[in-house]
mmCIF file of C-alpha atoms in Angstrom:
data_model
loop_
_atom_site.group_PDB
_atom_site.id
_atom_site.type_symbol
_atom_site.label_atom_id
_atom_site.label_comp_id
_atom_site.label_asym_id
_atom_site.label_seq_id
_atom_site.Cartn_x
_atom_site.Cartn_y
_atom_site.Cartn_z
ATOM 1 C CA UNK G 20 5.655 -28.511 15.431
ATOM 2 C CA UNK G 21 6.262 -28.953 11.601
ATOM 3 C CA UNK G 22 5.034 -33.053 12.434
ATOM 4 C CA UNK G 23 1.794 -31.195 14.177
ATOM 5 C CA UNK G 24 0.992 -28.869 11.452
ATOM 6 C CA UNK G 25 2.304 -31.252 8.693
ATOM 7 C CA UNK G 26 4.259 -28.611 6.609
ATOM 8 C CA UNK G 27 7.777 -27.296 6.366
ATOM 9 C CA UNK G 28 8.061 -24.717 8.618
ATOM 10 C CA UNK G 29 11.613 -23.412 8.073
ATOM 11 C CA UNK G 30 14.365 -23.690 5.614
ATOM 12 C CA UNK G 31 17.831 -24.747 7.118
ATOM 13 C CA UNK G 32 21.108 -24.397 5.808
ATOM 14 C CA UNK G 33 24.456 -22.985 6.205
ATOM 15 C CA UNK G 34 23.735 -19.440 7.068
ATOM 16 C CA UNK G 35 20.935 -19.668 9.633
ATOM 17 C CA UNK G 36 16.957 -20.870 9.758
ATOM 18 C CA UNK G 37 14.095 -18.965 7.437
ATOM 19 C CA UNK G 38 10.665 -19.198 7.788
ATOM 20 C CA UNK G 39 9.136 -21.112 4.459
ATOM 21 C CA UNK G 40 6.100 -19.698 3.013
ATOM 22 C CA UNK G 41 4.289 -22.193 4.801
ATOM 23 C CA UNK G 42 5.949 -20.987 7.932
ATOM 24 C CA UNK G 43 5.337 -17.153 7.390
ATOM 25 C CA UNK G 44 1.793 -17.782 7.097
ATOM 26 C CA UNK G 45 1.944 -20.039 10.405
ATOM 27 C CA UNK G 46 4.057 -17.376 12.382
ATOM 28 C CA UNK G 47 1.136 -14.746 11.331
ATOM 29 C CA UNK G 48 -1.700 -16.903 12.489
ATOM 30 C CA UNK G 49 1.057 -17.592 16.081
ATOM 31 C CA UNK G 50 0.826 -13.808 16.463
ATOM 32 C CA UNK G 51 -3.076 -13.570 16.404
ATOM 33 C CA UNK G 52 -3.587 -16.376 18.922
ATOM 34 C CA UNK G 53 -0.804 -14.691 21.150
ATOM 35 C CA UNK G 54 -2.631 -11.233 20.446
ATOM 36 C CA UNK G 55 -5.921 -13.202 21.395
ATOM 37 C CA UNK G 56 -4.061 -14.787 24.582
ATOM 38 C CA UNK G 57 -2.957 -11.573 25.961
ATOM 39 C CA UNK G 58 -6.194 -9.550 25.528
ATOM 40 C CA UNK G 59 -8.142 -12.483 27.234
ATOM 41 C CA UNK G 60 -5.253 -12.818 30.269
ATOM 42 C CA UNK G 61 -5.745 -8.717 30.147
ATOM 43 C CA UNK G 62 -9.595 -8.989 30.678
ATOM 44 C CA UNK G 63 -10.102 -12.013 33.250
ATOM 45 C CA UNK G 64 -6.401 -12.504 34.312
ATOM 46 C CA UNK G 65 -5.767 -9.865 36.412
ATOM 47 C CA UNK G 66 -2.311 -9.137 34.533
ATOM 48 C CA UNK G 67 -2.148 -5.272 32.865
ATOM 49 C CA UNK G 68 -3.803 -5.508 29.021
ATOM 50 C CA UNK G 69 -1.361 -5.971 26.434
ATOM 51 C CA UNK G 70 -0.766 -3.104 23.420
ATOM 52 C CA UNK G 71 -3.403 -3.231 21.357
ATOM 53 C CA UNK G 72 -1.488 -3.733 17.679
ATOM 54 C CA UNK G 73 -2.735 -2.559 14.292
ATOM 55 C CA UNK G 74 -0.087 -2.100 10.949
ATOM 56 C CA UNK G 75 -0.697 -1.062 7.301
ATOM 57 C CA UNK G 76 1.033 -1.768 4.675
ATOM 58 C CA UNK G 77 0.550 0.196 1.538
ATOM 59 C CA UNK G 78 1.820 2.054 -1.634
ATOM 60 C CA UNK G 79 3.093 5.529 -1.012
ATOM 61 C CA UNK G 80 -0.282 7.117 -1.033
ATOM 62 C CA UNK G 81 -1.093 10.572 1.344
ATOM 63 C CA UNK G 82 -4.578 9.632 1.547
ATOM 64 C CA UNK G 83 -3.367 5.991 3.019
ATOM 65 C CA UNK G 84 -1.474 7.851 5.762
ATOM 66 C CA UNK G 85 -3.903 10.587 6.354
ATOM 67 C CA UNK G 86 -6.682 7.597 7.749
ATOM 68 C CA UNK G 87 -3.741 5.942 9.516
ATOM 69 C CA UNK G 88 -3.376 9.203 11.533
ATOM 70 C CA UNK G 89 -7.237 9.011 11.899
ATOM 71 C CA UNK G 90 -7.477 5.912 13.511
ATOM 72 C CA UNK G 91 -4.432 6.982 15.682
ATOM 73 C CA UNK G 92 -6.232 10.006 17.036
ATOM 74 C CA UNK G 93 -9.346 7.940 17.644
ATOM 75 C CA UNK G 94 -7.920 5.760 19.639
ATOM 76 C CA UNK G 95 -8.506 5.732 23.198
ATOM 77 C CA UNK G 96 -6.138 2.960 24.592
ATOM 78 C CA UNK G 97 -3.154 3.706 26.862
ATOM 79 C CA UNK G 98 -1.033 1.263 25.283
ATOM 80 C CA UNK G 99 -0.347 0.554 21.641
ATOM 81 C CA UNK G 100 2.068 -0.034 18.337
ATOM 82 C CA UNK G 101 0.868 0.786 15.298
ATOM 83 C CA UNK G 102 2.646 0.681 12.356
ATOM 84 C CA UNK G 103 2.586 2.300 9.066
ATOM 85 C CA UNK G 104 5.109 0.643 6.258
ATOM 86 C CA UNK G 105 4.782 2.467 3.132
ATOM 87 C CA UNK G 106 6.430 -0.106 0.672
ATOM 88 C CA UNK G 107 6.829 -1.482 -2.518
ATOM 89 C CA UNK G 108 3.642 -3.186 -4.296
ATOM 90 C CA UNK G 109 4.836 -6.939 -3.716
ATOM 91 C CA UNK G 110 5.846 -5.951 -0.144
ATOM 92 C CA UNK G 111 2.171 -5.115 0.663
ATOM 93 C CA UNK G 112 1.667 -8.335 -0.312
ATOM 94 C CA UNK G 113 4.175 -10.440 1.664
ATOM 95 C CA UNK G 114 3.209 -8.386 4.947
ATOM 96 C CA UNK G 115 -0.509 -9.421 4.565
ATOM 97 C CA UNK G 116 0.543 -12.938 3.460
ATOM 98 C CA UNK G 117 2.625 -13.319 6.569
ATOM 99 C CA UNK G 118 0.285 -11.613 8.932
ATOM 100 C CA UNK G 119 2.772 -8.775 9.610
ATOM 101 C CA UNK G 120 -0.123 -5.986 8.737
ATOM 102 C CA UNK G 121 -3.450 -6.367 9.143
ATOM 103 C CA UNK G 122 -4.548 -4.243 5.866
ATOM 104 C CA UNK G 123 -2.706 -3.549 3.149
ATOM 105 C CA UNK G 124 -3.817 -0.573 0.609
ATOM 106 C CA UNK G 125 -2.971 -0.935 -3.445
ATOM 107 C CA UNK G 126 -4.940 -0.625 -6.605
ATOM 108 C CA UNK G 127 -5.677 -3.123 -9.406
ATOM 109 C CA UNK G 128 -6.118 -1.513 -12.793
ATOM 110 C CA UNK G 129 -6.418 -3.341 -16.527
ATOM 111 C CA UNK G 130 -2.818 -3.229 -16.605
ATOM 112 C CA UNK G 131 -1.642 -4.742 -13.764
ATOM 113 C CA UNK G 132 -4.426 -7.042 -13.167
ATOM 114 C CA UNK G 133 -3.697 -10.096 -14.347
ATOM 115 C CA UNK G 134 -0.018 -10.795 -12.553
ATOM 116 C CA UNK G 135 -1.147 -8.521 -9.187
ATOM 117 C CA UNK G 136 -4.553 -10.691 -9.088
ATOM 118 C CA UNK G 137 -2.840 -13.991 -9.174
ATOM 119 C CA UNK G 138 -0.490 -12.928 -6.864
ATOM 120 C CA UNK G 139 -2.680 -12.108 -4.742
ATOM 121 C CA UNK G 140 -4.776 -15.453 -5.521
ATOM 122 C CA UNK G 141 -1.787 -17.470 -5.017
ATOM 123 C CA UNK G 142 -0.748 -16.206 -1.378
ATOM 124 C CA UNK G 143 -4.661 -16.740 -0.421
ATOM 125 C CA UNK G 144 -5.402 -13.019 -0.271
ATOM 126 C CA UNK G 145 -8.161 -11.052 -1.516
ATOM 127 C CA UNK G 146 -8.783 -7.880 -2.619
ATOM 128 C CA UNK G 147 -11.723 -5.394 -1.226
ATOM 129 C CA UNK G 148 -12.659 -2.459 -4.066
ATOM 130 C CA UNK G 149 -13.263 0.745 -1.996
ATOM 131 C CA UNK G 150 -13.821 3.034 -5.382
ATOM 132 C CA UNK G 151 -12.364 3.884 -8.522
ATOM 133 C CA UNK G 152 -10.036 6.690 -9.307
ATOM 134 C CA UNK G 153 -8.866 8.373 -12.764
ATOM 135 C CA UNK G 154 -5.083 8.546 -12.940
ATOM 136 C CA UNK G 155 -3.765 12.199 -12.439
ATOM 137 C CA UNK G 156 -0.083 13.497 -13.462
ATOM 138 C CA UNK G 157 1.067 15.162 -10.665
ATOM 139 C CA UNK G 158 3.921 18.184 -11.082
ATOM 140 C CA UNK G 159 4.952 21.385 -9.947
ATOM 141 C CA UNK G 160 2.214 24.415 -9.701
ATOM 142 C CA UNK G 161 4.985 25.994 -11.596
ATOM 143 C CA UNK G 162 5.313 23.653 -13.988
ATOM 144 C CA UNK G 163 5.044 24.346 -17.673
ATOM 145 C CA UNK G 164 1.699 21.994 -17.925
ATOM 146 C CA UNK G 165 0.670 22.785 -14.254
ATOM 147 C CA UNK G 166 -2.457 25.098 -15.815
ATOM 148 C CA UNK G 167 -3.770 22.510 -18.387
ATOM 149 C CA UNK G 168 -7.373 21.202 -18.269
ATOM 150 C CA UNK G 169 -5.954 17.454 -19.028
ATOM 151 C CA UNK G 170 -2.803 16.169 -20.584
ATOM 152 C CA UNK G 171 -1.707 12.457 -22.055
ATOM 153 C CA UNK G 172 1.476 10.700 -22.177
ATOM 154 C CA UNK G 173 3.012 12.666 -25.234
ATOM 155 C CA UNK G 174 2.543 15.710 -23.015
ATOM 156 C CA UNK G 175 4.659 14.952 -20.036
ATOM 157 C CA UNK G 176 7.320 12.874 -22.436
ATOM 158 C CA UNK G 177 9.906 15.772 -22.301
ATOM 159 C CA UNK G 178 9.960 15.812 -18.927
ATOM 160 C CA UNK G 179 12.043 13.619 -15.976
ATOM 161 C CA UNK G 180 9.247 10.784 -15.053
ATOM 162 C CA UNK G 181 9.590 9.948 -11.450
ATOM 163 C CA UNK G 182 8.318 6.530 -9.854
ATOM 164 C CA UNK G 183 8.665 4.800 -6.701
ATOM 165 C CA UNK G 184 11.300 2.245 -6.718
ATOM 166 C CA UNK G 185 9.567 -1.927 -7.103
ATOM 167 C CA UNK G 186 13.283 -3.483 -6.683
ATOM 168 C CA UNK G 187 13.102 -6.870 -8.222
ATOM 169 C CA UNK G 188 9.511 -6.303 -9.089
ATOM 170 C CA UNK G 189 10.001 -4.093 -11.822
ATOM 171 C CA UNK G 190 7.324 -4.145 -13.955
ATOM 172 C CA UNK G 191 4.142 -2.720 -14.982
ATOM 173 C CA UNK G 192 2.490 -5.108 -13.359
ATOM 174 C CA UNK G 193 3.633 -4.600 -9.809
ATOM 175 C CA UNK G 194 4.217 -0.527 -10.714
ATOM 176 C CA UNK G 195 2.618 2.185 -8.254
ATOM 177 C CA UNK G 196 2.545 4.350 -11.496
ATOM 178 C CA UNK G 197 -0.858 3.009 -13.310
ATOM 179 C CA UNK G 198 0.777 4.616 -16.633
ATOM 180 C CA UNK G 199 4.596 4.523 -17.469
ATOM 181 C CA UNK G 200 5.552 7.855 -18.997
ATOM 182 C CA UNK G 201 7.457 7.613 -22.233
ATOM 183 C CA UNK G 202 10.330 10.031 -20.874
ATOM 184 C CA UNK G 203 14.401 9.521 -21.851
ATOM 185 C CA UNK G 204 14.894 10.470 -18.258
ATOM 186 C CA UNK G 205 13.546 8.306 -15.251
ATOM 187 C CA UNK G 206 14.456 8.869 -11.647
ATOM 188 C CA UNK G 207 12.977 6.084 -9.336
ATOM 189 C CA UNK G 208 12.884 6.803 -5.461
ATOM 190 C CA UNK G 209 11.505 5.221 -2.061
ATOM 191 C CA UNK G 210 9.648 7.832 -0.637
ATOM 192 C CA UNK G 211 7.004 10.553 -1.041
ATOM 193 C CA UNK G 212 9.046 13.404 -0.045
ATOM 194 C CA UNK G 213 11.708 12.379 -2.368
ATOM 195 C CA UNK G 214 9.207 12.192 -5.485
ATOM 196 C CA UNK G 215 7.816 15.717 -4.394
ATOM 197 C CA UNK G 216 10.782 17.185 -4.300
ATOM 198 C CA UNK G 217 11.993 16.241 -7.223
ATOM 199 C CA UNK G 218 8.727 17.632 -8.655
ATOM 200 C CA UNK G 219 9.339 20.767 -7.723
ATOM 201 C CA UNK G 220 13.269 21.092 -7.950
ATOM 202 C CA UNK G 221 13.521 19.606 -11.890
ATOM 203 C CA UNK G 222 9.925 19.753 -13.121
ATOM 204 C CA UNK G 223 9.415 15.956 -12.819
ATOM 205 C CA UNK G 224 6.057 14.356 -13.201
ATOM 206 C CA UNK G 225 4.630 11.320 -11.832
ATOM 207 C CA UNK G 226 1.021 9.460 -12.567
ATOM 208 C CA UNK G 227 -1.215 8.148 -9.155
ATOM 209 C CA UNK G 228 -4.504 8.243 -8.136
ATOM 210 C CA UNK G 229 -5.089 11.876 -7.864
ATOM 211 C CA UNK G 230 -6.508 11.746 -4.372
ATOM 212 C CA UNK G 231 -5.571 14.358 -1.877
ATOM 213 C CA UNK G 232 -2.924 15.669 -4.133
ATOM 214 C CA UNK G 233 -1.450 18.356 -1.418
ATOM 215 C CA UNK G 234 1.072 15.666 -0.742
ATOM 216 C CA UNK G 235 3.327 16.771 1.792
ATOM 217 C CA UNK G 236 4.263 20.616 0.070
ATOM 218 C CA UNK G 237 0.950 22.084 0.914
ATOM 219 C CA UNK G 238 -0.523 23.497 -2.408
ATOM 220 C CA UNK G 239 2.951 23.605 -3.918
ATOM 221 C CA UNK G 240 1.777 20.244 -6.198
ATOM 222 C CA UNK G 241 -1.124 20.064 -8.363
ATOM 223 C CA UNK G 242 -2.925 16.985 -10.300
ATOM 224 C CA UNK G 243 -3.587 17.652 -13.933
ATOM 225 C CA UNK G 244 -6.184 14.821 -14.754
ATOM 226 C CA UNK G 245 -4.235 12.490 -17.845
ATOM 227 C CA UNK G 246 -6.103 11.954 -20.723
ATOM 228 C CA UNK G 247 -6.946 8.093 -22.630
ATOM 229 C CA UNK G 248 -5.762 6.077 -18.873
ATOM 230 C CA UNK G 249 -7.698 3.662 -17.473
ATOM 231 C CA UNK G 250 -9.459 4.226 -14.065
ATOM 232 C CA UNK G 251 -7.849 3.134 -11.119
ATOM 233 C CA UNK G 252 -9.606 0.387 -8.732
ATOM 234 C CA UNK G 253 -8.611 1.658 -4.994
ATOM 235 C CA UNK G 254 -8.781 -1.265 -2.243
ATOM 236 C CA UNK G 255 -7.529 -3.203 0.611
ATOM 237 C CA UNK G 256 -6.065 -6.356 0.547
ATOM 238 C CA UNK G 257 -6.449 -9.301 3.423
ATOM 239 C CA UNK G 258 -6.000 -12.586 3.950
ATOM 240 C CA UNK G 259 -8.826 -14.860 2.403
ATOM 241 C CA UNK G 260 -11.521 -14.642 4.984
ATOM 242 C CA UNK G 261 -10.449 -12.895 7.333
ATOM 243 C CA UNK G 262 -12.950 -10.711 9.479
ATOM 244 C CA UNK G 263 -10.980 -7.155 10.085
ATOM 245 C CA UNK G 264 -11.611 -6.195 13.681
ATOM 246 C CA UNK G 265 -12.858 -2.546 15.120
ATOM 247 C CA UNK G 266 -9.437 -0.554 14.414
ATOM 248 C CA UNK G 267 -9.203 -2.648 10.951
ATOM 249 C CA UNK G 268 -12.915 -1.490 10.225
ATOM 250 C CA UNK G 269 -12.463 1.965 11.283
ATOM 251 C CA UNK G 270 -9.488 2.418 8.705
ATOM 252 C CA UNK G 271 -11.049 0.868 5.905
ATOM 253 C CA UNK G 272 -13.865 3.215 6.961
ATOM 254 C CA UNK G 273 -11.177 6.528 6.670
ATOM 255 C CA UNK G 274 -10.215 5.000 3.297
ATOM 256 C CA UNK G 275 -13.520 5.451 1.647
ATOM 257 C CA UNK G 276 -13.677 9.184 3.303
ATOM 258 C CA UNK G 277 -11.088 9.840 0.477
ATOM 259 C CA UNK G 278 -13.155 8.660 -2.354
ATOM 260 C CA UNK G 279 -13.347 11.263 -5.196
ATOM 261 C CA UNK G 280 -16.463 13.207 -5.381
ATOM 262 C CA UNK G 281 -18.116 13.490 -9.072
ATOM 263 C CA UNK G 282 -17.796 16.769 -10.739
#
């Protein structure tokens, strides 16, 4: 196969066989054609259809899960796996890359634009704007700032900054956080309900997109719009070229239900 396709398909050595990057991206393109194999023995075969598969990867964003759900519920197949990985920044990328998700949902921003955007450039992906958002701290209702028309960075300094964990990504470039928070105490976690309860247990704040911001504590969490931060560019990321199908469509089409309305 790796004479056939004229790359190096797998790395061998002492401790086992792993896919190259080469062979990522060919095992992602094997599971399409298999996908396509299965639906078309399903149709004219006779044999049962296969489960219809659809996965997202994306940063930890409620309105990101909220269309998943969508698409879920509008579903009218008997059989299916859908998945939902809610990851770290360069994650989102390697699951597009190697064809594990169909979609994956970030944001490019002045900051991170430069290192994210060849990243993506180099692993032949590209990224689809769906609209811009303005950066938003996000903290208790009972917080000490909670009631403020807008606040900047000096603000929310004295407080515990909270961000989602980028493991050996750490930077500002591959960052969920579109502004690091001058704060002497950090706390970086893996998941939303972490992040909110930490919010609400030690008066933490964290930056995002300011989208949806009922999180998962009902109106318990609040998004005080942060002054003198650039605007946030919300998107989808594929693989260069690649037509998304119905269920692909219809969440990119739940995504854009989320855009901010003007004031």
């Amino acid at each position: 196969m790796e004479e056939d396709a004229r790359v190096r398909i797998f790395s061998r050595g002492r401790s086992g066989v792993t896919p190259t990057a080469e062979g990522a991206e060919l095992l992602g393109y094997a599971r399409q054609v298999a996908g396509a194999i299965d639906a078309m023995e399903g149709r004219f075969g006779g044999r049962p259809p296969a489960k219809t598969r659809f996965a997202v990867s994306a940063q930890h964003y409620t309105f990101a899960a909220n269309a998943f759900a969508q698409v879920v519920e509008a579903f009218s197949g008997d059989a299916y796996e859908f998945v939902l990985n809610e990851t770290q920044t360069r994650q989102v990328v390697e699951d597009v890359r190697g064809r594990f998700s169909d979609v994956g949902v970030l944001y490019l921003s002045p900051v991170n634009e430069t290192m994210l955007g060849r990243a993506l450039r180099d692993n032949r992906l590209e990224f689809t704007e769906l609209f811009p958002a303005e950066p938003c701290a996000f903290m208790s209702r009972e917080h000490p700032l909670a009631r403020r028309a807008t606040v900047d960075a000096d603000d929310l300094a004295p407080y515990p900054q909270l961000s989602f964990i980028q493991g050996a990504y750490e930077s500002p470039y591959y960052s969920e956080e579109p502004v690091i928070l001058p704060a002497d105490r950090s706390i970086k976690v893996s998941d939303r309900a972490a992040i909110v309860n930490l919010m609400i247990g030690l008066d933490g704040c964290t930056v995002s997109s300011g989208i949806f911001p009922e999180y998962l504590q009902g109106d318990a969490i609040v998004a005080v719009p942060l002054r003198g931060a650039d605007a946030m560019r919300i998107g989808y990321v594929t693989p260069r070229g690649y037509q998304l199908d119905e269920l692909g469509r219809a969440y990119v089409d739940a995504l854009a239900g989320y855009a901010p309305t003007a004031p």
